[in-house]
Amino acid sequence: MLNIGSYDERIKNFDWNIAEKELDYHPGDIINIGWYCSDRICLMGKADKPGLLWEGSTGVEKRYTYNDIRLNSNTIAQFLLDLGIKPEDRVCLFMDKIPELYIGFLGILKMGAIAQPLFSAFGDDSLFIRLDNAQTTAIITQKKHLPKVRKIIDKMPYMKHIIIVDADPGKPLANREVAFDMAKAEKIETFDFHPTTAESPSVLHYTSGTTGQPKGVKHVHYSLISQYLTSKWVLDLRDDDIYWCTADPGWVTGTSYGIIGAFSNGVTQCVLDAGFSADNWYRFIEKYRISMWYSAPTAIRSLMKAGEEVIKKYDLSSLRHLASVGEPLNPEAVIWSERVFGKPFLDTYWQTETGSIMISNYPGMKIKPGSMGKPFPGITATVIHPETFEPFNESGKIGLIAIKPGWPAMMRTYWKNEETYQKKFQNGWYLPGDRSSIDNEGYFWFVGRDDDVINTGGHLVSPFEVESALLEHPAVAESAVVAKPDFVNMEVVKAFVTLKPGFTASKDLDLEIMNFVRKKLSPLAMPQEIEFIDSLPKTRSGKIMRRILHAKEWGEEIGDTSTLEND
Ligand code: WTA
C-alpha cells in the first residue's frame, strides 16, 4: 500500500492539517523541528531504532539510534547555550557530511538559533560573503576547514565562536576558537528546547541569483508540515525503509529531505561521506540494503556513463523506490533506471525558496519520462504568460511556472533583502523563475530557467559571483560567464575573458585563473573552460550581453542584437 494512496483522491479536499494531525500539532502550539526529529520519535517507541548509519571515506562506520540522536543534539544545544548563543542567532554548519553536521543541525534548532548550512567545499570568498550577510555568531567546523575560516576571521567582528568538532587535544587554539567533541562530551539527558512556534526562523539557506550577492532564504519551523508530508507521500518513506538521500546538507535537499523529512518520519537513513564513484555507490546500496534512494540527475547520468557491467557486480534488489531532484531529468535516464534497477527515477521539482517538493511524479501515478509530473496536493501551480502574468487557457504553451503562495515550507523572506523577495511575486503568484509547459493531462514539462543562473550538476552558480572573482585576478580585464553544455553536469561554467595589457593567453594562465576561482569560490563555480577573447559583446550602454555568448555555446539562434555595440 502506497503512503499517498491515490494522487487523484488526495488532491480532492486536501488540507495541510492532515500533516498537522499526524504530527499532533495544533495551530498556535510550540513546534520545534529539532524535537520532532529526535525526542518525538523516541517517545513513539523508536528510541533504539537506528536513525543514522554513517560511513566515511576510509570505510569507517558510525551508527546512531534515535536516542543517540536525541542525546547528542541535546548536548550540542546545551553547549551552544552555554557559550552564550541566543535564540535567532545564526549558527553556521561548515562541515563535510559527518554525523556532527546532521545532529548539530538539530541541536541548533533545539536551542532556538538559526541553522546556516554552507558547503564545506566553499572557498574563503564564498564563505565570507554568506557569513557577512547573515552576521553569523558562531560556526561549527572541522580542523581541515579551519584555514579558510582563519583567513577571514579578522573581517568578522560579529563571529564570536569557532567551534571545532575534531580539535587535537592539547593543541593551542586561536582566539574565539573552542573545541567540542561530540563523542566525548557528557550527554545531556533532558534539554529544555526553545519554545519555537510556527513562524520562528529555523534555517537560512543561501542560493545564487543572476545579479547581486547570494540570497539568504529564511525558513521557519512550520516548514516541517510540508517536509514531513512530502517525504511521506512522494518519497513514500515507511517504517522499515533504509533511506539514502545523496545530497549534501549545504544544499536544501540535504536538509529538507536529508534531515527534516527523514528524521521526522522516523526512518533509518544512511549517509556516505565520500566522493562519487559508481562502484562505491552500488556497494553502499548493497551493504546497507538501501530501499529508498533520493538523488540527482547528474549522479544518475554519471552512473549511466559508468555502464551496466558494474551494476551486475552488486545485489541491488533492496531498492524499492527512486526519486530525483535538482535539474531536468532526461527521459533516457528514467527509462535506463527502469531497465537496470527495475524502477524508474521519479522526478521531483522544487527549489531552495519553496522548501519542499512542489511538482512531482508520485508512486502509483502514470509516469511520462521527461515530465516533472503534477503539483503536490494542496499546491496550486500553473504556467503564466511572462508579460500579462495570466494563466494560459490552453495546454502546451510555454510560460513561467507560477505557484499560489501559502504552503507551510515557503520561504518567509530573503535575509535583509525584502525588496528582492517581493519581486518574486506577480499578480498573486509566486514565481520560481523557471519556464515550463503543461500538457493536456496536467503534466509539467520543464523548459529552462528564466535567468542566467547556471545549474551545474544541480547546483546553482551565479555568473555574477564568478565574474566578480575573475575580476580580482591581476590578469583579467573583463569577463562574462555563461553555461556550456555538458553530458554529465548538464551545464558547466564557461568564462570569456579579456586580458589586461601586458598579459598573454597561455595554458598556464588558463589553469592559474581556474584555480584562483576554485579556491575563492568552489570547485563547482570554477570555469571548466576559459576562452580568451579580444572584446566582449556589449550593448551600446556598455552592458555585457551574456545572451550572445550563451547562444553560441548552445548552437542557438542569437536573436535580437539591435542593441549591440558594434553591430
Ligand atoms: C532547477 C533544488 C528541472 C530549477 C531543490 C529550480 C529543476 C532550481 C528540477 C532550484 C527538476 C530543480 N527539473 N529543473 N526536477 N528541480 N530544478 O534552489 O531551475 O538549488 O528553480 O533547489 O533547480 O535549485 P535549488
mmCIF file with all atom_site columns, N, CA, C and O in Angstrom, residues 67 96 104 134 160 168 172-173 177 214 220 239 245 249 328 352 374 384 453 472 489 491 494 503-504 525:
data_model
loop_
_atom_site.group_PDB
_atom_site.id
_atom_site.type_symbol
_atom_site.label_atom_id
_atom_site.label_alt_id
_atom_site.label_comp_id
_atom_site.label_asym_id
_atom_site.label_entity_id
_atom_site.label_seq_id
_atom_site.pdbx_PDB_ins_code
_atom_site.Cartn_x
_atom_site.Cartn_y
_atom_site.Cartn_z
_atom_site.occupancy
_atom_site.B_iso_or_equiv
_atom_site.pdbx_formal_charge
_atom_site.auth_seq_id
_atom_site.auth_comp_id
_atom_site.auth_asym_id
_atom_site.auth_atom_id
_atom_site.pdbx_PDB_model_num
ATOM 1   N N  . ASN A 1 67  ? 17.695 7.509  19.998  1.00 0.00 ? 67  ASN A N  1
ATOM 2   C CA . ASN A 1 67  ? 18.035 8.021  21.326  1.00 0.00 ? 67  ASN A CA 1
ATOM 3   C C  . ASN A 1 67  ? 19.412 8.692  21.302  1.00 0.00 ? 67  ASN A C  1
ATOM 4   O O  . ASN A 1 67  ? 19.622 9.720  21.942  1.00 0.00 ? 67  ASN A O  1
ATOM 5   N N  . ASP A 1 96  ? 32.046 18.637 6.355   1.00 0.00 ? 96  ASP A N  1
ATOM 6   C CA . ASP A 1 96  ? 31.739 17.560 5.426   1.00 0.00 ? 96  ASP A CA 1
ATOM 7   C C  . ASP A 1 96  ? 30.491 16.851 5.960   1.00 0.00 ? 96  ASP A C  1
ATOM 8   O O  . ASP A 1 96  ? 30.000 17.191 7.031   1.00 0.00 ? 96  ASP A O  1
ATOM 9   N N  . GLY A 1 104 ? 24.175 18.220 14.726  1.00 0.00 ? 104 GLY A N  1
ATOM 10  C CA . GLY A 1 104 ? 24.369 19.629 15.093  1.00 0.00 ? 104 GLY A CA 1
ATOM 11  C C  . GLY A 1 104 ? 23.222 20.498 14.581  1.00 0.00 ? 104 GLY A C  1
ATOM 12  O O  . GLY A 1 104 ? 22.776 21.425 15.259  1.00 0.00 ? 104 GLY A O  1
ATOM 13  N N  . ALA A 1 134 ? 24.752 37.230 6.804   1.00 0.00 ? 134 ALA A N  1
ATOM 14  C CA . ALA A 1 134 ? 23.923 36.744 7.916   1.00 0.00 ? 134 ALA A CA 1
ATOM 15  C C  . ALA A 1 134 ? 24.409 37.261 9.269   1.00 0.00 ? 134 ALA A C  1
ATOM 16  O O  . ALA A 1 134 ? 23.746 37.070 10.282  1.00 0.00 ? 134 ALA A O  1
ATOM 17  N N  . LYS A 1 160 ? 31.576 35.215 17.008  1.00 0.00 ? 160 LYS A N  1
ATOM 18  C CA . LYS A 1 160 ? 32.121 35.112 18.363  1.00 0.00 ? 160 LYS A CA 1
ATOM 19  C C  . LYS A 1 160 ? 32.780 33.765 18.646  1.00 0.00 ? 160 LYS A C  1
ATOM 20  O O  . LYS A 1 160 ? 33.667 33.675 19.483  1.00 0.00 ? 160 LYS A O  1
ATOM 21  N N  . ASP A 1 168 ? 42.592 18.748 17.903  1.00 0.00 ? 168 ASP A N  1
ATOM 22  C CA . ASP A 1 168 ? 43.579 17.868 18.543  1.00 0.00 ? 168 ASP A CA 1
ATOM 23  C C  . ASP A 1 168 ? 43.728 18.283 20.003  1.00 0.00 ? 168 ASP A C  1
ATOM 24  O O  . ASP A 1 168 ? 44.044 19.439 20.284  1.00 0.00 ? 168 ASP A O  1
ATOM 25  N N  . PRO A 1 172 ? 47.129 24.224 20.930  1.00 0.00 ? 172 PRO A N  1
ATOM 26  C CA . PRO A 1 172 ? 46.535 25.524 21.282  1.00 0.00 ? 172 PRO A CA 1
ATOM 27  C C  . PRO A 1 172 ? 45.563 26.020 20.203  1.00 0.00 ? 172 PRO A C  1
ATOM 28  O O  . PRO A 1 172 ? 45.782 25.800 19.025  1.00 0.00 ? 172 PRO A O  1
ATOM 29  N N  . LEU A 1 173 ? 44.517 26.654 20.669  1.00 0.00 ? 173 LEU A N  1
ATOM 30  C CA . LEU A 1 173 ? 43.525 27.196 19.746  1.00 0.00 ? 173 LEU A CA 1
ATOM 31  C C  . LEU A 1 173 ? 43.664 28.713 19.722  1.00 0.00 ? 173 LEU A C  1
ATOM 32  O O  . LEU A 1 173 ? 44.092 29.317 20.699  1.00 0.00 ? 173 LEU A O  1
ATOM 33  N N  . GLU A 1 177 ? 38.336 30.450 19.220  1.00 0.00 ? 177 GLU A N  1
ATOM 34  C CA . GLU A 1 177 ? 38.163 29.041 18.861  1.00 0.00 ? 177 GLU A CA 1
ATOM 35  C C  . GLU A 1 177 ? 37.896 28.198 20.099  1.00 0.00 ? 177 GLU A C  1
ATOM 36  O O  . GLU A 1 177 ? 38.478 28.428 21.154  1.00 0.00 ? 177 GLU A O  1
ATOM 37  N N  . PRO A 1 214 ? 24.659 36.316 -3.226  1.00 0.00 ? 214 PRO A N  1
ATOM 38  C CA . PRO A 1 214 ? 23.728 35.233 -2.916  1.00 0.00 ? 214 PRO A CA 1
ATOM 39  C C  . PRO A 1 214 ? 22.701 35.671 -1.881  1.00 0.00 ? 214 PRO A C  1
ATOM 40  O O  . PRO A 1 214 ? 22.981 36.520 -1.032  1.00 0.00 ? 214 PRO A O  1
ATOM 41  N N  . VAL A 1 220 ? 11.099 28.727 8.331   1.00 0.00 ? 220 VAL A N  1
ATOM 42  C CA . VAL A 1 220 ? 10.592 28.726 9.711   1.00 0.00 ? 220 VAL A CA 1
ATOM 43  C C  . VAL A 1 220 ? 10.270 27.293 10.154  1.00 0.00 ? 220 VAL A C  1
ATOM 44  O O  . VAL A 1 220 ? 10.181 26.384 9.330   1.00 0.00 ? 220 VAL A O  1
ATOM 45  N N  . ASP A 1 239 ? 8.237  2.774  7.676   1.00 0.00 ? 239 ASP A N  1
ATOM 46  C CA . ASP A 1 239 ? 8.959  2.438  8.902   1.00 0.00 ? 239 ASP A CA 1
ATOM 47  C C  . ASP A 1 239 ? 10.160 1.520  8.653   1.00 0.00 ? 239 ASP A C  1
ATOM 48  O O  . ASP A 1 239 ? 11.201 1.655  9.284   1.00 0.00 ? 239 ASP A O  1
ATOM 49  N N  . CYS A 1 245 ? 19.569 9.705  1.016   1.00 0.00 ? 245 CYS A N  1
ATOM 50  C CA . CYS A 1 245 ? 19.465 10.962 0.283   1.00 0.00 ? 245 CYS A CA 1
ATOM 51  C C  . CYS A 1 245 ? 20.908 11.366 0.006   1.00 0.00 ? 245 CYS A C  1
ATOM 52  O O  . CYS A 1 245 ? 21.680 11.601 0.938   1.00 0.00 ? 245 CYS A O  1
ATOM 53  N N  . PRO A 1 249 ? 23.893 18.505 3.000   1.00 0.00 ? 249 PRO A N  1
ATOM 54  C CA . PRO A 1 249 ? 23.032 19.491 3.658   1.00 0.00 ? 249 PRO A CA 1
ATOM 55  C C  . PRO A 1 249 ? 23.456 20.956 3.437   1.00 0.00 ? 249 PRO A C  1
ATOM 56  O O  . PRO A 1 249 ? 22.773 21.867 3.893   1.00 0.00 ? 249 PRO A O  1
ATOM 57  N N  . PRO A 1 328 ? 16.771 19.133 -14.818 1.00 0.00 ? 328 PRO A N  1
ATOM 58  C CA . PRO A 1 328 ? 15.911 18.308 -15.665 1.00 0.00 ? 328 PRO A CA 1
ATOM 59  C C  . PRO A 1 328 ? 16.417 16.865 -15.685 1.00 0.00 ? 328 PRO A C  1
ATOM 60  O O  . PRO A 1 328 ? 17.616 16.614 -15.797 1.00 0.00 ? 328 PRO A O  1
ATOM 61  N N  . THR A 1 352 ? 15.198 25.965 -3.356  1.00 0.00 ? 352 THR A N  1
ATOM 62  C CA . THR A 1 352 ? 15.538 26.404 -2.002  1.00 0.00 ? 352 THR A CA 1
ATOM 63  C C  . THR A 1 352 ? 14.391 27.224 -1.404  1.00 0.00 ? 352 THR A C  1
ATOM 64  O O  . THR A 1 352 ? 14.014 27.023 -0.245  1.00 0.00 ? 352 THR A O  1
ATOM 65  N N  . LYS A 1 374 ? 3.086  16.386 -11.581 1.00 0.00 ? 374 LYS A N  1
ATOM 66  C CA . LYS A 1 374 ? 1.968  17.284 -11.250 1.00 0.00 ? 374 LYS A CA 1
ATOM 67  C C  . LYS A 1 374 ? 2.166  17.907 -9.866  1.00 0.00 ? 374 LYS A C  1
ATOM 68  O O  . LYS A 1 374 ? 2.902  17.373 -9.046  1.00 0.00 ? 374 LYS A O  1
ATOM 69  N N  . ILE A 1 384 ? 2.123  30.725 -16.476 1.00 0.00 ? 384 ILE A N  1
ATOM 70  C CA . ILE A 1 384 ? 1.504  32.003 -16.837 1.00 0.00 ? 384 ILE A CA 1
ATOM 71  C C  . ILE A 1 384 ? 2.272  32.705 -17.947 1.00 0.00 ? 384 ILE A C  1
ATOM 72  O O  . ILE A 1 384 ? 3.457  32.436 -18.174 1.00 0.00 ? 384 ILE A O  1
ATOM 73  N N  . VAL A 1 453 ? 21.253 32.180 -14.350 1.00 0.00 ? 453 VAL A N  1
ATOM 74  C CA . VAL A 1 453 ? 21.893 31.324 -13.350 1.00 0.00 ? 453 VAL A CA 1
ATOM 75  C C  . VAL A 1 453 ? 22.283 29.993 -13.994 1.00 0.00 ? 453 VAL A C  1
ATOM 76  O O  . VAL A 1 453 ? 21.535 29.428 -14.783 1.00 0.00 ? 453 VAL A O  1
ATOM 77  N N  . GLU A 1 472 ? 39.060 39.829 -9.835  1.00 0.00 ? 472 GLU A N  1
ATOM 78  C CA . GLU A 1 472 ? 40.081 40.027 -8.804  1.00 0.00 ? 472 GLU A CA 1
ATOM 79  C C  . GLU A 1 472 ? 41.433 39.474 -9.224  1.00 0.00 ? 472 GLU A C  1
ATOM 80  O O  . GLU A 1 472 ? 42.451 39.732 -8.582  1.00 0.00 ? 472 GLU A O  1
ATOM 81  N N  . ASN A 1 489 ? 27.015 16.941 -16.169 1.00 0.00 ? 489 ASN A N  1
ATOM 82  C CA . ASN A 1 489 ? 26.523 18.019 -15.304 1.00 0.00 ? 489 ASN A CA 1
ATOM 83  C C  . ASN A 1 489 ? 25.438 18.884 -15.935 1.00 0.00 ? 489 ASN A C  1
ATOM 84  O O  . ASN A 1 489 ? 25.009 19.851 -15.342 1.00 0.00 ? 489 ASN A O  1
ATOM 85  N N  . GLU A 1 491 ? 25.088 21.420 -17.352 1.00 0.00 ? 491 GLU A N  1
ATOM 86  C CA . GLU A 1 491 ? 25.733 22.686 -17.664 1.00 0.00 ? 491 GLU A CA 1
ATOM 87  C C  . GLU A 1 491 ? 27.026 22.764 -16.856 1.00 0.00 ? 491 GLU A C  1
ATOM 88  O O  . GLU A 1 491 ? 27.069 22.263 -15.732 1.00 0.00 ? 491 GLU A O  1
ATOM 89  N N  . LYS A 1 494 ? 31.488 28.353 -18.073 1.00 0.00 ? 494 LYS A N  1
ATOM 90  C CA . LYS A 1 494 ? 32.496 28.763 -19.056 1.00 0.00 ? 494 LYS A CA 1
ATOM 91  C C  . LYS A 1 494 ? 32.715 30.267 -18.927 1.00 0.00 ? 494 LYS A C  1
ATOM 92  O O  . LYS A 1 494 ? 31.750 31.025 -18.791 1.00 0.00 ? 494 LYS A O  1
ATOM 93  N N  . PHE A 1 503 ? 49.532 41.057 -20.497 1.00 0.00 ? 503 PHE A N  1
ATOM 94  C CA . PHE A 1 503 ? 49.290 39.630 -20.254 1.00 0.00 ? 503 PHE A CA 1
ATOM 95  C C  . PHE A 1 503 ? 48.932 38.937 -21.569 1.00 0.00 ? 503 PHE A C  1
ATOM 96  O O  . PHE A 1 503 ? 48.208 39.505 -22.388 1.00 0.00 ? 503 PHE A O  1
ATOM 97  N N  . THR A 1 504 ? 49.454 37.752 -21.754 1.00 0.00 ? 504 THR A N  1
ATOM 98  C CA . THR A 1 504 ? 49.073 36.999 -22.952 1.00 0.00 ? 504 THR A CA 1
ATOM 99  C C  . THR A 1 504 ? 48.462 35.659 -22.558 1.00 0.00 ? 504 THR A C  1
ATOM 100 O O  . THR A 1 504 ? 48.848 35.057 -21.558 1.00 0.00 ? 504 THR A O  1
ATOM 101 N N  . ALA A 1 525 ? 32.015 26.226 -9.004  1.00 0.00 ? 525 ALA A N  1
ATOM 102 C CA . ALA A 1 525 ? 31.969 27.543 -9.636  1.00 0.00 ? 525 ALA A CA 1
ATOM 103 C C  . ALA A 1 525 ? 33.175 27.776 -10.548 1.00 0.00 ? 525 ALA A C  1
ATOM 104 O O  . ALA A 1 525 ? 33.206 28.724 -11.320 1.00 0.00 ? 525 ALA A O  1
#
